[in-house]
Amino acid sequence: MSTHGEQASIGKVLSFLQEWDHGNKTARSRMLEAFLTQNSGKTFVELEREFAQVASLFLSRLTTWMRLTYMFGTYLGLQLKAIGVFLSASSHDQYLREFLEDGGVLTLLDVLGQTQTQEEDKAEALRLLLTISNAGRKYKEFICESYGVRAIAECLATSITEETQEAAWALLESLSRGNPKHQHQVYKGLIALMPCTSAKAQQLVLQTLRMVQSKVKTVHPSIVEPLLNMLGSLRLEVQDEAINLILDLTEYEVRPVLLSGLVALLKPAKEEVQQHHMLEEPEMTEITLSLSVFVQQAAAAKAIRLLAETSQELSEELLSLGVIHHLLYTLGNRDHTEAQVQASLALEHFVRSYPDIEEHVHRAMGSTLFAAFMSAACSVFTMSRLRSAMQKGKRASLELTETTKPVRKRSKAAVKEEETTTTASPSTYHTFHDPADVVLLRSQLLNWYDKGKRELPWRTAAMTEPDLNIRTYAVWVSEIMLQQTQVATVIDYYNKWMKRWPTVQDLAAATLEEVNQMWAGLGYYSRGKRLHEGAQKVVSELKGQMPRTVESLLKQLPGVGRYTAGAIGSIALGQVTGAVDGNVIRVLCRVRAIGADSTSPAVTDALWGLANMVVDPERPGDFNQAMMELGARVCTPKGPLCSQCPIQSHCHSYRKVYAKQEKNSKRLLGKLDRLPSTLPDIEDCMNGGSCPLCPMEPWDDELGVQNFPRKPVKKPPRVERTLTCMVVRSGEEGGDEYLLTQRPNKGLLAGMWEFPSLLLEGENSEMKQKGALCAEISRVLGVQLNKSLFQYVGEVVHIFSHIHQTYVVYSVCLKDSEETQTQTENTQWLTRSALQEAAVPTGVKKILKLYDSVESQEEQTSKDGKRKKTAGVKNDKKPQTSKKAKLSAANNGTRQLSLSSFFKTVKEES
Ligand code: SF4
Ligand code: ZN
């Protein structure tokens, strides 16, 4: 007979289960949250007590629900955690057995294989499997017999977070322990994982392999090839682990194959060398491909030295394989410092250990070089040619020298210089070391671009215009317009421009005035002027033929810099070159975690190197536009849309943010200690503080991926005040005419027309300002005016990108005097309609607007409603009073633009 308490408790459980059975997914998620809060960490006995000895009923419901819903990810994280409460309940394995019987392990393994499963859920599933595996041999066997090793290995190879990788690694490690029946299966699974692309996964695999290897006692010969390949990893951690495993394996039957493989790596196969010479891709791609061969060469030399130092027996085996000849060959590779250093250290070991080798090498090097070599083997041979070749974009070649004259001795100063620069050379973390990654990135980006690119008129021209000259011209015009101006603004200007001047010849025949007029409103007027100059140059000096290469675009066209030449060259001419603009800088800095000042020479070089490396050789123009479009639409300066990013899997900053979030949440949940923490963080640059590409500032969690790129602090805009005067006279046809003067041909608004102006220095009284303007206008017109004629109108603010300009506006109305007929080359009188049509800067238009607004106010407020214009008509009011009066009048008026609202409409000219 059960007690009253027991009955109550059974009732409670039954109603809980009933609620579960009838609840929808939201209700169930709430129940799971409550369950986790109340039961996490409980033992078997405690759980049984809580659930009236029938807790299994709930576990089996949970297992079933997971099996039915894991593919949709419905609260999968919560379900896994709740199951974890049961599986980790210590002191009894009843729940484990029941979970296995209900097919729970198979479901967990399926969860690992689902591409849509979130990384954190995979990690949770792996932790549950680890709990099961740690429960004993029979559980390990069950997992292995359910094809678990393959599922876990695949998960390790494809996962992108350290948390998942470490969880998978811990599980494989557990499965290999105390599981003799399946040790070989785990061992082979690990070998199959060796070629995976994630460096972290490779490092974990190698660590586990070393451990498992010591247990399985025999070596599978298929391990040799991937192991030697791993020496080409640009990650030192991976290389070191690979070398350690090689050292271990010399105890086994694969030793001869391994040793001869290592020696062969010192001398890359002819086809490999030729292949690198023949590549027509940009230099950076070639160098990176070669780099892996060189890195492998260096690591092989290092492994050989370590082996030779281990035992005389190994040394002699290596000698019998011709290692000296091969080391001398590596020593001749002046394109990779590390290969030279490692070969030189290995050679030194043999020279010091064997007198006949000493004699042989002495003879091969000659006395002077040999003496230098023996006194400082690692520094005499260090060279930074590879890096300088990369910086200069020069084609690197292997330049393998004859063994009799492998190296030349260099001056101490040179050695010192190279040593210093070597320490500051950028880490491979900031580039792509696996060509397969580059290929993948290209296809991901181009797929995304093809699906959703914006249709823009210049893109259509680049695709459809068969005439190369017109195509290049069209792209050139678009690129110049797009410098500093948004796409949306440019479209209209571009269409009008191409309609008016469809060829470079048409543009060359236009006047600068017409060009300026067309450009009005786009800002940065010198761009239009340079386009015009360029067109005239093409017609007069290049026989009307647009340049055909990036170099000649750069050299021949004014206003075309490195980026514009790259963009025109790739888009219009199909040249295989990168194009680094602001958008591309941002994307590349984020993708490769480049956080140093993005305007520094080191970063600029690195970004161009990267852009040249990743550009798709088949579709360079589309690729560059895709990068720019990604920067403009997805990888935006603020609020980047990483979840929609097609190249997210290559993005170091994204991974960094993700990894940090993971770590923080682990810390919060107190799980950080569950997994070994001795592993180095391979998501960081290995050069640390000395890296010229890493940020100086510490990582800011709040910024996330926006930690990259970093810009130097922007200088505040220069504040200027300029006196300007509307000089008005009555024209011949009765209307007013306005005096304009031309600005100098260089500098701000070069060659543009404006109202006569004077830069204001210091604060002046109104009288002084009038005096200065009077003198200036008198000079321009060649007449002597009276300063009392000048009247204060108001102020206009106009913001250029680097100047905060305030125009202090005066006006003067002149009598219809013959004296004002004077007209010089740099002055002109324009009627109101001509002025409205003229190509004048936006600032002038704003001044005109202000003038009209004030004029109109005066008309409105004048008593008789009429305004008679006489010589020196305007009252000489104090500026402040007059301004206030005008302002208040303007505010009361209905039709006129008030000064305050006018100032509000002043927008930055970009
Ligand atoms: Fe930019 Fe985010 Fe894509 Fe990285 S993942 S490239 S930060 S949008
Ligand atoms: Zn770095």
Tab-separated table of C-alpha atoms in Angstrom, residues 64-407:
chain	number	residue	atom	x	y	z
A	64	THR	CA	11.351	9.789	-29.122
A	65	TRP	CA	10.686	13.485	-29.567
A	66	MET	CA	14.321	14.056	-30.471
A	67	ARG	CA	14.240	11.240	-33.024
A	68	LEU	CA	11.175	12.755	-34.650
A	69	THR	CA	12.305	16.364	-34.711
A	70	TYR	CA	16.104	16.567	-34.844
A	71	MET	CA	16.060	17.200	-38.588
A	72	PHE	CA	14.125	20.410	-38.043
A	73	GLY	CA	16.260	21.540	-35.133
A	74	THR	CA	13.155	22.163	-32.950
A	75	TYR	CA	14.532	23.087	-29.551
A	76	LEU	CA	17.195	20.489	-30.205
A	77	GLY	CA	19.635	22.199	-27.852
A	78	LEU	CA	17.138	22.015	-24.980
A	79	GLN	CA	16.308	18.384	-25.710
A	80	LEU	CA	19.982	17.411	-25.743
A	81	LYS	CA	20.613	19.188	-22.483
A	82	ALA	CA	17.628	17.515	-20.845
A	83	ILE	CA	18.754	14.078	-22.041
A	84	GLY	CA	22.190	14.997	-20.683
A	85	VAL	CA	20.641	15.353	-17.197
A	86	PHE	CA	19.608	11.686	-17.365
A	87	LEU	CA	22.734	10.306	-19.006
A	88	SER	CA	25.097	11.986	-16.624
A	89	ALA	CA	23.112	11.041	-13.526
A	90	SER	CA	25.803	9.147	-11.701
A	91	SER	CA	25.701	5.875	-9.763
A	92	HIS	CA	23.505	3.929	-12.154
A	93	ASP	CA	23.474	3.111	-15.850
A	94	GLN	CA	19.784	2.355	-16.197
A	95	TYR	CA	19.082	5.529	-18.151
A	96	LEU	CA	22.022	4.786	-20.456
A	97	ARG	CA	20.688	1.367	-21.277
A	98	GLU	CA	17.204	2.637	-21.883
A	99	PHE	CA	18.475	5.442	-24.059
A	100	LEU	CA	20.410	2.923	-26.183
A	101	GLU	CA	17.388	0.661	-26.434
A	102	ASP	CA	15.261	3.559	-27.680
A	103	GLY	CA	17.763	4.241	-30.480
A	104	GLY	CA	19.166	7.358	-28.814
A	105	VAL	CA	22.764	6.749	-29.880
A	106	LEU	CA	21.793	6.371	-33.508
A	107	THR	CA	19.835	9.602	-33.335
A	108	LEU	CA	22.809	11.410	-31.816
A	109	LEU	CA	25.060	10.128	-34.607
A	110	ASP	CA	22.488	11.297	-37.153
A	111	VAL	CA	22.456	14.713	-35.517
A	112	LEU	CA	26.204	14.972	-36.216
A	113	GLY	CA	25.695	14.282	-39.900
A	114	GLN	CA	22.997	16.903	-40.492
A	115	THR	CA	24.425	19.906	-42.318
A	116	GLN	CA	21.751	22.181	-40.928
A	117	THR	CA	22.435	21.244	-37.311
A	118	GLN	CA	23.890	24.134	-35.390
A	119	GLU	CA	27.479	23.768	-34.270
A	120	GLU	CA	26.557	24.139	-30.616
A	121	ASP	CA	24.003	21.322	-30.905
A	122	LYS	CA	26.591	19.092	-32.551
A	123	ALA	CA	28.950	19.816	-29.677
A	124	GLU	CA	26.212	18.951	-27.173
A	125	ALA	CA	25.459	15.687	-29.013
A	126	LEU	CA	29.169	14.834	-28.972
A	127	ARG	CA	29.325	15.461	-25.254
A	128	LEU	CA	26.405	13.089	-24.694
A	129	LEU	CA	28.156	10.443	-26.769
A	130	LEU	CA	31.293	11.036	-24.713
A	131	THR	CA	29.309	10.414	-21.522
A	132	ILE	CA	28.052	7.172	-23.046
A	133	SER	CA	31.510	6.149	-24.235
A	134	ASN	CA	33.037	6.851	-20.851
A	135	ALA	CA	30.476	4.548	-19.243
A	136	GLY	CA	32.414	1.458	-20.309
A	137	ARG	CA	33.725	-0.824	-23.015
A	138	LYS	CA	30.367	-2.231	-24.062
A	139	TYR	CA	29.096	1.304	-24.717
A	140	LYS	CA	32.195	2.157	-26.753
A	141	GLU	CA	31.640	-0.958	-28.793
A	142	PHE	CA	28.037	-0.040	-29.358
A	143	ILE	CA	29.006	3.392	-30.698
A	144	CYS	CA	31.695	1.906	-32.959
A	145	GLU	CA	29.356	-0.740	-34.260
A	146	SER	CA	26.831	1.950	-35.135
A	147	TYR	CA	29.334	3.472	-37.591
A	148	GLY	CA	30.048	6.043	-34.940
A	149	VAL	CA	33.719	6.511	-35.764
A	150	ARG	CA	32.957	7.616	-39.292
A	151	ALA	CA	30.211	10.016	-38.192
A	152	ILE	CA	32.407	11.539	-35.504
A	153	ALA	CA	35.410	11.793	-37.817
A	154	GLU	CA	33.340	13.503	-40.484
A	155	CYS	CA	31.980	15.890	-37.917
A	156	LEU	CA	35.522	16.724	-36.779
A	157	ALA	CA	36.644	17.322	-40.356
A	158	THR	CA	33.790	19.612	-41.285
A	159	SER	CA	33.019	21.511	-38.109
A	160	ILE	CA	34.004	25.124	-37.903
A	161	THR	CA	34.154	25.786	-34.200
A	162	GLU	CA	36.801	24.776	-31.747
A	163	GLU	CA	34.158	23.634	-29.299
A	164	THR	CA	32.817	21.015	-31.701
A	165	GLN	CA	36.265	19.998	-32.877
A	166	GLU	CA	37.496	19.536	-29.334
A	167	ALA	CA	34.360	17.592	-28.353
A	168	ALA	CA	34.770	15.274	-31.360
A	169	TRP	CA	38.437	14.813	-30.594
A	170	ALA	CA	37.722	13.961	-26.927
A	171	LEU	CA	35.157	11.388	-28.047
A	172	LEU	CA	37.508	9.707	-30.542
A	173	GLU	CA	40.154	9.636	-27.893
A	174	SER	CA	37.742	8.012	-25.453
A	175	LEU	CA	36.640	5.436	-28.047
A	176	SER	CA	40.230	4.414	-28.658
A	177	ARG	CA	40.816	3.792	-24.959
A	178	GLY	CA	39.853	0.435	-23.442
A	179	ASN	CA	38.251	-0.703	-26.663
A	180	PRO	CA	40.617	-3.281	-28.189
A	181	LYS	CA	37.947	-4.638	-30.479
A	182	HIS	CA	37.599	-1.343	-32.299
A	183	GLN	CA	40.975	0.311	-31.844
A	184	HIS	CA	41.875	-0.276	-35.468
A	185	GLN	CA	38.635	1.194	-36.618
A	186	VAL	CA	39.332	4.409	-34.704
A	187	TYR	CA	42.908	4.376	-35.965
A	188	LYS	CA	41.842	4.085	-39.593
A	189	GLY	CA	39.162	6.713	-39.083
A	190	LEU	CA	41.857	9.076	-37.866
A	191	ILE	CA	44.093	8.349	-40.856
A	192	ALA	CA	41.189	9.098	-43.161
A	193	LEU	CA	40.810	12.429	-41.414
A	194	MET	CA	44.399	13.553	-41.997
A	195	PRO	CA	43.769	15.398	-45.276
A	196	CYS	CA	40.890	17.467	-43.849
A	197	THR	CA	41.161	21.203	-44.408
A	198	SER	CA	40.821	22.557	-40.894
A	199	ALA	CA	44.206	23.083	-39.294
A	200	LYS	CA	42.755	22.729	-35.813
A	201	ALA	CA	41.177	19.398	-36.751
A	202	GLN	CA	44.464	18.230	-38.266
A	203	GLN	CA	46.309	19.111	-35.109
A	204	LEU	CA	43.809	17.202	-32.949
A	205	VAL	CA	43.893	14.212	-35.286
A	206	LEU	CA	47.669	14.030	-35.120
A	207	GLN	CA	47.654	14.226	-31.340
A	208	THR	CA	45.125	11.396	-31.109
A	209	LEU	CA	46.916	9.320	-33.716
A	210	ARG	CA	50.113	9.436	-31.687
A	211	MET	CA	48.248	8.120	-28.708
A	212	VAL	CA	46.309	5.461	-30.587
A	213	GLN	CA	49.426	4.436	-32.492
A	214	SER	CA	51.122	3.440	-29.275
A	215	LYS	CA	48.200	1.115	-28.530
A	216	VAL	CA	47.601	-0.507	-31.896
A	217	LYS	CA	51.279	-1.446	-32.193
A	218	THR	CA	51.253	-1.805	-35.972
A	219	VAL	CA	51.278	0.897	-38.608
A	220	HIS	CA	48.957	1.099	-41.540
A	221	PRO	CA	51.061	2.046	-44.600
A	222	SER	CA	48.383	4.491	-45.796
A	223	ILE	CA	49.483	6.843	-43.039
A	224	VAL	CA	52.743	7.812	-44.763
A	225	GLU	CA	51.516	9.925	-47.649
A	226	PRO	CA	49.059	12.169	-45.758
A	227	LEU	CA	51.581	12.515	-42.963
A	228	LEU	CA	54.296	13.786	-45.301
A	229	ASN	CA	51.735	16.088	-46.937
A	230	MET	CA	50.954	17.612	-43.580
A	231	LEU	CA	54.513	18.897	-43.421
A	232	GLY	CA	53.342	21.409	-46.043
A	233	SER	CA	50.839	22.941	-43.604
A	234	LEU	CA	51.450	26.586	-42.981
A	235	ARG	CA	50.444	26.054	-39.380
A	236	LEU	CA	53.476	25.415	-37.238
A	237	GLU	CA	51.406	23.482	-34.709
A	238	VAL	CA	50.322	21.035	-37.403
A	239	GLN	CA	53.857	20.705	-38.731
A	240	ASP	CA	55.254	20.062	-35.260
A	241	GLU	CA	52.661	17.411	-34.507
A	242	ALA	CA	53.386	15.763	-37.865
A	243	ILE	CA	57.117	15.722	-37.110
A	244	ASN	CA	56.441	14.205	-33.685
A	245	LEU	CA	54.394	11.440	-35.257
A	246	ILE	CA	57.138	10.835	-37.835
A	247	LEU	CA	59.624	10.452	-34.986
A	248	ASP	CA	57.295	7.933	-33.323
A	249	LEU	CA	56.786	5.979	-36.537
A	250	THR	CA	60.491	5.320	-37.059
A	251	GLU	CA	59.974	2.536	-34.507
A	252	TYR	CA	57.782	0.697	-36.984
A	253	GLU	CA	58.033	-1.074	-40.282
A	254	VAL	CA	57.194	2.050	-42.308
A	255	ARG	CA	60.526	3.602	-41.384
A	256	PRO	CA	62.308	3.112	-44.743
A	257	VAL	CA	59.377	4.559	-46.696
A	258	LEU	CA	59.156	7.493	-44.341
A	259	LEU	CA	62.875	8.278	-44.490
A	260	SER	CA	63.083	8.108	-48.255
A	261	GLY	CA	59.889	10.203	-48.488
A	262	LEU	CA	61.441	12.855	-46.284
A	263	VAL	CA	64.665	12.983	-48.272
A	264	ALA	CA	62.702	13.231	-51.514
A	265	LEU	CA	60.819	16.254	-50.199
A	266	LEU	CA	64.109	18.168	-50.032
A	267	LYS	CA	64.202	18.161	-53.790
A	268	PRO	CA	60.723	18.918	-55.150
A	269	ALA	CA	59.789	16.904	-58.205
A	270	LYS	CA	60.613	18.538	-61.532
A	271	GLU	CA	56.947	18.654	-62.538
A	272	GLU	CA	56.093	20.544	-59.383
A	273	VAL	CA	58.797	23.113	-60.085
A	274	GLN	CA	57.850	23.389	-63.737
A	275	GLN	CA	54.216	23.646	-62.860
A	276	HIS	CA	54.958	26.643	-60.697
A	277	HIS	CA	57.016	28.251	-63.433
A	278	MET	CA	54.332	27.719	-66.005
A	279	LEU	CA	51.465	29.150	-64.009
A	280	GLU	CA	49.995	32.162	-65.718
A	281	GLU	CA	48.097	33.280	-62.676
A	282	PRO	CA	49.044	36.364	-60.701
A	283	GLU	CA	52.326	36.215	-58.910
A	284	MET	CA	50.818	35.899	-55.474
A	285	THR	CA	48.928	32.760	-56.403
A	286	GLU	CA	52.040	31.271	-57.819
A	287	ILE	CA	54.061	32.136	-54.787
A	288	THR	CA	51.477	30.717	-52.447
A	289	LEU	CA	51.325	27.479	-54.355
A	290	SER	CA	55.104	27.330	-54.336
A	291	LEU	CA	55.098	28.249	-50.692
A	292	SER	CA	53.485	24.992	-49.679
A	293	VAL	CA	56.221	23.070	-51.509
A	294	PHE	CA	58.877	25.202	-49.823
A	295	VAL	CA	57.268	24.888	-46.406
A	296	GLN	CA	57.207	21.136	-46.836
A	297	GLN	CA	60.841	21.247	-47.887
A	298	ALA	CA	61.748	23.214	-44.742
A	299	ALA	CA	59.761	20.908	-42.466
A	300	ALA	CA	61.326	17.832	-44.050
A	301	ALA	CA	64.793	19.275	-43.369
A	302	LYS	CA	63.804	19.926	-39.774
A	303	ALA	CA	62.443	16.400	-39.331
A	304	ILE	CA	65.634	14.978	-40.836
A	305	ARG	CA	67.789	16.872	-38.355
A	306	LEU	CA	65.664	15.732	-35.415
A	307	LEU	CA	65.805	12.134	-36.626
A	308	ALA	CA	69.546	12.285	-37.177
A	309	GLU	CA	70.029	13.694	-33.707
A	310	THR	CA	67.958	10.835	-32.236
A	311	SER	CA	70.241	8.004	-33.253
A	312	GLN	CA	73.330	7.186	-35.238
A	313	GLU	CA	71.477	4.377	-36.895
A	314	LEU	CA	68.915	6.765	-38.321
A	315	SER	CA	71.681	9.189	-39.380
A	316	GLU	CA	73.370	6.475	-41.340
A	317	GLU	CA	70.187	5.366	-43.008
A	318	LEU	CA	69.583	8.937	-44.078
A	319	LEU	CA	73.149	9.210	-45.420
A	320	SER	CA	72.637	6.100	-47.444
A	321	LEU	CA	69.622	7.790	-49.041
A	322	GLY	CA	71.808	10.671	-50.335
A	323	VAL	CA	70.569	13.177	-47.757
A	324	ILE	CA	73.671	15.416	-48.067
A	325	HIS	CA	73.190	15.995	-51.745
A	326	HIS	CA	69.539	16.832	-51.141
A	327	LEU	CA	70.317	19.166	-48.238
A	328	LEU	CA	72.787	21.089	-50.374
A	329	TYR	CA	70.116	21.351	-52.999
A	330	THR	CA	67.645	22.806	-50.444
A	331	LEU	CA	70.334	25.205	-49.289
A	332	GLY	CA	70.258	26.658	-52.786
A	333	ASN	CA	66.588	27.619	-52.541
A	334	ARG	CA	67.030	31.318	-52.083
A	335	ASP	CA	63.310	31.863	-52.245
A	336	HIS	CA	62.542	30.353	-48.885
A	337	THR	CA	64.559	31.386	-45.893
A	338	GLU	CA	63.148	28.754	-43.590
A	339	ALA	CA	64.068	25.942	-45.996
A	340	GLN	CA	67.629	27.257	-46.130
A	341	VAL	CA	67.864	27.606	-42.363
A	342	GLN	CA	66.530	24.123	-41.664
A	343	ALA	CA	68.675	22.520	-44.365
A	344	SER	CA	71.689	24.358	-43.055
A	345	LEU	CA	71.077	23.188	-39.468
A	346	ALA	CA	70.623	19.599	-40.594
A	347	LEU	CA	73.721	19.763	-42.727
A	348	GLU	CA	75.694	21.170	-39.838
A	349	HIS	CA	74.702	18.172	-37.736
A	350	PHE	CA	76.012	15.720	-40.346
A	351	VAL	CA	79.172	17.771	-40.926
A	352	ARG	CA	79.987	17.802	-37.219
A	353	SER	CA	79.210	14.101	-36.826
A	354	TYR	CA	81.047	12.657	-39.846
A	355	PRO	CA	84.529	13.832	-40.932
A	356	ASP	CA	84.123	12.545	-44.477
A	357	ILE	CA	80.886	14.525	-44.841
A	358	GLU	CA	82.746	17.550	-43.525
A	359	GLU	CA	85.331	17.133	-46.224
A	360	HIS	CA	82.734	16.663	-48.924
A	361	VAL	CA	80.760	19.753	-47.928
A	362	HIS	CA	83.963	21.771	-47.501
A	363	ARG	CA	84.933	20.916	-51.035
A	364	ALA	CA	81.481	21.740	-52.359
A	365	MET	CA	81.305	25.141	-50.649
A	366	GLY	CA	84.836	26.378	-50.820
A	367	SER	CA	86.854	27.449	-47.770
A	368	THR	CA	85.451	30.913	-47.118
A	369	LEU	CA	81.843	29.943	-47.352
A	370	PHE	CA	82.428	26.750	-45.412
A	371	ALA	CA	84.083	28.672	-42.558
A	372	ALA	CA	81.173	31.100	-42.453
A	373	PHE	CA	78.722	28.229	-42.567
A	374	MET	CA	80.356	26.450	-39.669
A	375	SER	CA	80.481	29.558	-37.537
A	376	ALA	CA	76.797	30.496	-37.943
A	377	ALA	CA	74.901	27.916	-39.896
A	378	CYS	CA	71.459	29.341	-39.305
A	379	SER	CA	72.118	33.025	-39.890
A	380	VAL	CA	74.507	32.980	-42.837
A	381	PHE	CA	71.887	31.387	-44.965
A	382	THR	CA	68.855	33.370	-43.919
A	383	MET	CA	67.421	35.363	-46.752
A	384	SER	CA	64.310	37.409	-47.107
A	385	ARG	CA	64.066	37.164	-50.851
A	386	LEU	CA	60.764	35.418	-50.866
A	387	ARG	CA	59.133	38.136	-48.829
A	388	SER	CA	60.658	40.973	-50.832
A	389	ALA	CA	59.642	39.211	-54.025
A	390	MET	CA	56.085	39.032	-52.707
A	391	GLN	CA	56.140	42.692	-51.827
A	392	LYS	CA	57.426	43.761	-55.186
A	393	GLY	CA	55.055	41.406	-56.929
A	394	LYS	CA	58.038	39.944	-58.673
A	395	ARG	CA	57.811	36.478	-60.117
A	396	ALA	CA	59.546	34.145	-57.722
A	397	SER	CA	61.416	31.236	-59.120
A	398	LEU	CA	63.058	28.342	-57.440
A	399	GLU	CA	66.504	29.261	-58.770
A	400	LEU	CA	67.909	25.981	-57.635
A	401	THR	CA	71.628	26.311	-57.899
A	402	GLU	CA	74.372	23.838	-58.595
A	403	THR	CA	75.543	22.114	-55.495
A	404	THR	CA	79.084	23.401	-55.961
A	405	LYS	CA	78.064	27.029	-55.489
A	406	PRO	CA	74.910	27.006	-53.427
A	407	VAL	CA	75.071	30.326	-51.664
